[in-house]
XYZ file of C-alpha atoms in Angstrom:
310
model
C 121.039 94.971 84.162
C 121.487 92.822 87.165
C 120.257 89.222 86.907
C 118.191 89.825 90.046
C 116.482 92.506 87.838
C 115.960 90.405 84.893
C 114.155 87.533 87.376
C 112.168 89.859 88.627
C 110.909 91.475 85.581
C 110.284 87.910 84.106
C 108.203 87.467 87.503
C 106.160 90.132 87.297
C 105.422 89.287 83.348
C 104.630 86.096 84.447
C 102.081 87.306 86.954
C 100.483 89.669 84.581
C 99.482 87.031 82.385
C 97.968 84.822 85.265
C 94.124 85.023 85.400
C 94.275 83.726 88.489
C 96.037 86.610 90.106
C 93.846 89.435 88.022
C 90.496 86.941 90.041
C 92.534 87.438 93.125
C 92.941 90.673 92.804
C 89.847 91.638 91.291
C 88.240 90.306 94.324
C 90.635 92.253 96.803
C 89.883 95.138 94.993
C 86.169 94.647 95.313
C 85.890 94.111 98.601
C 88.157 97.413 99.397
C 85.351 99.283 97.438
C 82.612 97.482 99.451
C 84.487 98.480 102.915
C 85.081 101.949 101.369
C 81.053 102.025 100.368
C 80.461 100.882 104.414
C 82.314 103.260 105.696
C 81.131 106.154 103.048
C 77.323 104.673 104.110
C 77.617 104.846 107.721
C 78.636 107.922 107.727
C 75.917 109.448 105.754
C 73.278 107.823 107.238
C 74.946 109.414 111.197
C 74.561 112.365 109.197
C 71.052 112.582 108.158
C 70.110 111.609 110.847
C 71.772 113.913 112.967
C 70.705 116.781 110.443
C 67.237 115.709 111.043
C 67.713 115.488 115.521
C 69.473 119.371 114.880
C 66.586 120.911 113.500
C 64.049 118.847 116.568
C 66.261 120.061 119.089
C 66.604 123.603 117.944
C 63.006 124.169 117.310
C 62.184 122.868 120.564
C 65.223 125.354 122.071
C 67.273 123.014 123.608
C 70.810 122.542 123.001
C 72.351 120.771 120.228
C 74.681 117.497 120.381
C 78.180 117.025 118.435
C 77.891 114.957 115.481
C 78.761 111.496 116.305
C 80.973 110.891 113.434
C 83.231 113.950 114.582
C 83.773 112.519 117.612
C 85.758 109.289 117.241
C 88.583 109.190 114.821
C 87.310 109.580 110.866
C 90.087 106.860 109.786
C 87.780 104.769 111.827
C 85.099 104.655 109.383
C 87.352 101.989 107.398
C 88.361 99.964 110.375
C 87.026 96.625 107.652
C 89.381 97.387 105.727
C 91.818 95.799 108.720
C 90.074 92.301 108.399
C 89.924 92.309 104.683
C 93.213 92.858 104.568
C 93.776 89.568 107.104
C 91.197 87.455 104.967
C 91.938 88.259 101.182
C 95.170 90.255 101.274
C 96.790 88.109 102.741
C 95.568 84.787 100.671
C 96.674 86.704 97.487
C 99.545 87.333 98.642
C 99.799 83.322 99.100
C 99.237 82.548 95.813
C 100.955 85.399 94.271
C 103.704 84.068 96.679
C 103.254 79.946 95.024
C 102.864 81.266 91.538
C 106.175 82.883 91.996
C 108.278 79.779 92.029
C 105.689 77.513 90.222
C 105.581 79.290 87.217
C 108.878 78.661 86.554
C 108.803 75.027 87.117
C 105.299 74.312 84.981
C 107.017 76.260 82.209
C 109.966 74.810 82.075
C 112.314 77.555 83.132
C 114.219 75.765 86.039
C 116.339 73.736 84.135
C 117.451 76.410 81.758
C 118.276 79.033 84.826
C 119.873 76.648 86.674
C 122.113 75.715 83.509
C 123.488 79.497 83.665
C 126.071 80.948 85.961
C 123.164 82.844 87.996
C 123.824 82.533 91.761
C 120.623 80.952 94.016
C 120.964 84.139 95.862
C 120.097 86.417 92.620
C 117.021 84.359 92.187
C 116.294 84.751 95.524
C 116.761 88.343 95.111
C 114.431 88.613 92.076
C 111.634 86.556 93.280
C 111.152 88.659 96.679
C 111.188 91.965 95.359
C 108.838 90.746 92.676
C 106.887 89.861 95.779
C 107.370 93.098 97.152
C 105.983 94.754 94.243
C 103.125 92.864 93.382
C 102.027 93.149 97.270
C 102.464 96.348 97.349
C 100.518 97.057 94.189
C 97.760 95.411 96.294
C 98.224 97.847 99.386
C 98.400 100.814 97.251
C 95.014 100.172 95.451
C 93.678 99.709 98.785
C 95.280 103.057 99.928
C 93.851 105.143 96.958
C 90.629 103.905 97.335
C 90.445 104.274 101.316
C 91.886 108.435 100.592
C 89.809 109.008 98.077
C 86.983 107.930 100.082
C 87.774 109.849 103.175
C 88.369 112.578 100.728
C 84.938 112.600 99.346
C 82.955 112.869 102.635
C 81.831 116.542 103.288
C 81.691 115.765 107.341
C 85.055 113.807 107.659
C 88.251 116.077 107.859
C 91.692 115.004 108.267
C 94.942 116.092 109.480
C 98.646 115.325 108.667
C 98.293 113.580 111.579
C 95.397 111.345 110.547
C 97.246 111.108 106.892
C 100.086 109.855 108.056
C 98.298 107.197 110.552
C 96.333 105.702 107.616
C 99.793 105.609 105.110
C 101.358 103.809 108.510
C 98.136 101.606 108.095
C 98.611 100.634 104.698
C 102.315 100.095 104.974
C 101.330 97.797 107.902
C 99.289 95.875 105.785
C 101.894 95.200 103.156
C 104.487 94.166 105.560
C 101.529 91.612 107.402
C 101.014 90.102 103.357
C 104.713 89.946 103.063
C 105.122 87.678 105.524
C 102.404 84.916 103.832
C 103.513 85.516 100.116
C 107.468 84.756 102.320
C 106.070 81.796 103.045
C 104.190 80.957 99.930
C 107.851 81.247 98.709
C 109.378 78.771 100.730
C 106.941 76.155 100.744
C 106.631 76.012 96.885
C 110.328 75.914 96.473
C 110.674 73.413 99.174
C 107.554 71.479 98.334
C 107.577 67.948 95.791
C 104.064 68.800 94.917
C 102.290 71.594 93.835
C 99.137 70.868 96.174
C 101.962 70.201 98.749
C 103.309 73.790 98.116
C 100.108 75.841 97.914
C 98.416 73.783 101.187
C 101.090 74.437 103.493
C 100.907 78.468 103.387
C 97.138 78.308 103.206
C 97.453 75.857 106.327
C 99.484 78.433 108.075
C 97.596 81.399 107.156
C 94.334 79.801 109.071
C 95.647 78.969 111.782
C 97.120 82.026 112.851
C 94.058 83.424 111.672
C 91.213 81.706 113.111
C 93.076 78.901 115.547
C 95.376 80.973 117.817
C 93.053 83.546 118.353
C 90.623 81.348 119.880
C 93.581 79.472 121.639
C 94.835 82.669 123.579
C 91.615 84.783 123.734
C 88.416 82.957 122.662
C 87.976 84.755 119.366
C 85.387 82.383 117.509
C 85.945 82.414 114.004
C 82.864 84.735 113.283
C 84.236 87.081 116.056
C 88.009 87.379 113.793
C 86.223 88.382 110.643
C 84.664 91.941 113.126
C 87.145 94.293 112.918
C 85.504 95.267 116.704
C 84.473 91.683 118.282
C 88.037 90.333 117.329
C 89.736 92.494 119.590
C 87.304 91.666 122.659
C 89.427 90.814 125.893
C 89.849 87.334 126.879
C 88.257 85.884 129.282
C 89.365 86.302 133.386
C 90.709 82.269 133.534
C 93.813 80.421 134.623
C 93.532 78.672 131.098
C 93.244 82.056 128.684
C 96.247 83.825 130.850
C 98.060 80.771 130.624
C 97.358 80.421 126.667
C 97.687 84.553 126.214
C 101.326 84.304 127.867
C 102.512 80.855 126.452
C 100.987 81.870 122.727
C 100.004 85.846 122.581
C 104.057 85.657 120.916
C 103.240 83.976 118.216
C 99.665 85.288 117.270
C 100.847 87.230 114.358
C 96.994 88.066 113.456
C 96.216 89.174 117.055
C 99.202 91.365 116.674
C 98.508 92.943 113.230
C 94.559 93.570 114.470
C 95.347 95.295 117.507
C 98.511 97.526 115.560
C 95.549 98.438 112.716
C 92.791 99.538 115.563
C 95.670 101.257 117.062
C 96.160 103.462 114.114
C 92.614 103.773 113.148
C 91.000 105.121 115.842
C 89.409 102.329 117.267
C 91.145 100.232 119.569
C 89.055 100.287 123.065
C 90.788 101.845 125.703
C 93.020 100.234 127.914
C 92.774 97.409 126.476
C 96.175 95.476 126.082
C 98.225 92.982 123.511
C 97.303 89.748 123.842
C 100.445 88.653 124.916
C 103.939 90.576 126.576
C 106.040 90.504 123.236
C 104.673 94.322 121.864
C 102.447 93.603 118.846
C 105.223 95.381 116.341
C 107.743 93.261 117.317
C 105.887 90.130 116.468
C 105.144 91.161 113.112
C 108.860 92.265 112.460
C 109.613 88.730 114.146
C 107.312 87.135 111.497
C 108.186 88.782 108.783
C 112.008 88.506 109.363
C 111.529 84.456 109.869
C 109.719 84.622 106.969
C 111.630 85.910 104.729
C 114.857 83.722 105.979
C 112.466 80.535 105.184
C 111.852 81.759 101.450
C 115.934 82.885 101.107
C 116.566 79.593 102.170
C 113.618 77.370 99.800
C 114.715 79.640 96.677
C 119.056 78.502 98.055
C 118.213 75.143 98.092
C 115.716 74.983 95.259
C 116.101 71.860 92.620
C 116.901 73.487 89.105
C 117.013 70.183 87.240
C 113.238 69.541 87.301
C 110.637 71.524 85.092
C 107.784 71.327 82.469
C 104.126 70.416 82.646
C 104.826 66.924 83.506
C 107.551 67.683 86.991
């Protein structure tokens, strides 16, 4: 067994026994079942109601409509799942990200790894694809519960197509959590506090959230928590084109939004990325600068200090 495997099943362990992460979680989990329950009573609501307009418009002999829910894309019907995601995937994956590293110095641990001919690197190693795991334990709860609810309704009916769209979805997701538990990572292996190490993630993660959207498009904050009003065109200004061009790289929220309507079903038409970098490649750019800024906190990461009192 490779030491890197060994780290990373002490990792996982570790988080298992965190009641913090199982709140986290917990939550993230809930609010998948609430978008799943949206989504599950939309739909059957459009349907009674349309049941109810077929049997009006063929008594009175006139022809009758297409449902409305079989005309837009059925993956559609858990387009919240894209800001939830955002909001609390992405914050879990923070702190699962933090505990990672600052576990091991509360307990103790540092001192006693660092003491054994284990390269940086192999910690490295184990704490990412700890990461990996425990994210995408979080994006495949999410998928099971958005199938089985698309499963479930009678008037939705997908394709291998539309399958393979909402797996794309989900793996999309995971790779946009990545990139904040990355960071989480680096900035509590790099970080001489623990508020220090926790704050400057969470300090990221809202302002690429909330901040640069409004920068380069004039998403309010209560406009990037609707899946539909956060993707609303900027306004025609000198200012917004200048913002969209000189900041629409870096809007790694922006980007993952418009990718998730995109594959969904519900992206308006015509309407464009923010900014001339194509939304994919900013997330790959994100997640590849993230994950260079935890190799590099975990390589230069001080083994000598640990216990509750560091």
């Amino acid at each position: 067994m490779t030491p890197s495997t060994i780290l990373r099943r002490h990792a996982l362990a570790a988080l298992a026994r965190e009641r913090t992460i199982a709140l986290v979680a917990a939550l993230f989990a809930a609010l998948v079942l609430v978008s799943a329950y949206l989504g599950w009573s939309a739909t059957s609501t459009v349907d009674a109601i349309y049941a109810s307009a077929t049997h009006w418009f063929e008594a009175n002999g006139k022809p009758v409509p297409s449902n409305p829910v079989t005309q837009g894309s059925p993956l559609a019907l858990l387009r919240n799942l894209t800001i939830y995601i955002s909001l609390i995937g992405a914050f879990s994956a923070i702190v699962i990200g933090y505990r990672m590293v600052e576990t091991d110095r509360r307990a103790g641990v540092l001192p006693l790894i660092g003491a054994r001919p284990l390269e940086r690197l192999d910690y490295a190693r184990g704490k990412v694809s700890a990461l990996a795991l425990a994210v995408g334990g979080l994006a495949a709860l999410a998928g099971v519960v958005g199938a089985a609810t698309l499963a479930i309704l009678p008037s939705v009916h997908l394709g291998p197509g539309d399958w393979a769209r909402l797996a794309a979805f989900f793996s999309l997701g995971w790779l946009y959590m990545m990139t904040f538990g990355l960071i989480a990572i680096g900035a509590s292996a790099r970080a001489r506090s623990e508020t220090v190490g926790l704050m400057v993630p969470t300090v990221v993660w809202l302002v690429l959230t909330f901040v640069w959207p409004a920068l380069t498009g004039n998403i309010l904050p209560t406009a990037a928590i609707n899946p539909i009003s956060a993707l609303a065109p900027a306004p025609q200004s000198t200012i917004f084109d200048l913002s969209a061009m000189l900041l629409g790289p870096f809007s790694l929220a922006e980007a993952y939004k418009y990718l998730g309507a995109e594959l969904m079903g519900y992206l308006p038409d015509g309407l464009p990325p923010r900014g001339a970098v194509p939304p994919l490649v900013v997330m790959m750019l994100f997640a590849a600068g993230s994950g260079l800024y935890a190799l590099r906190g975990c390589l230069k990461l001080d083994m000598t200090k640990g216990g509750p009192d560091a």
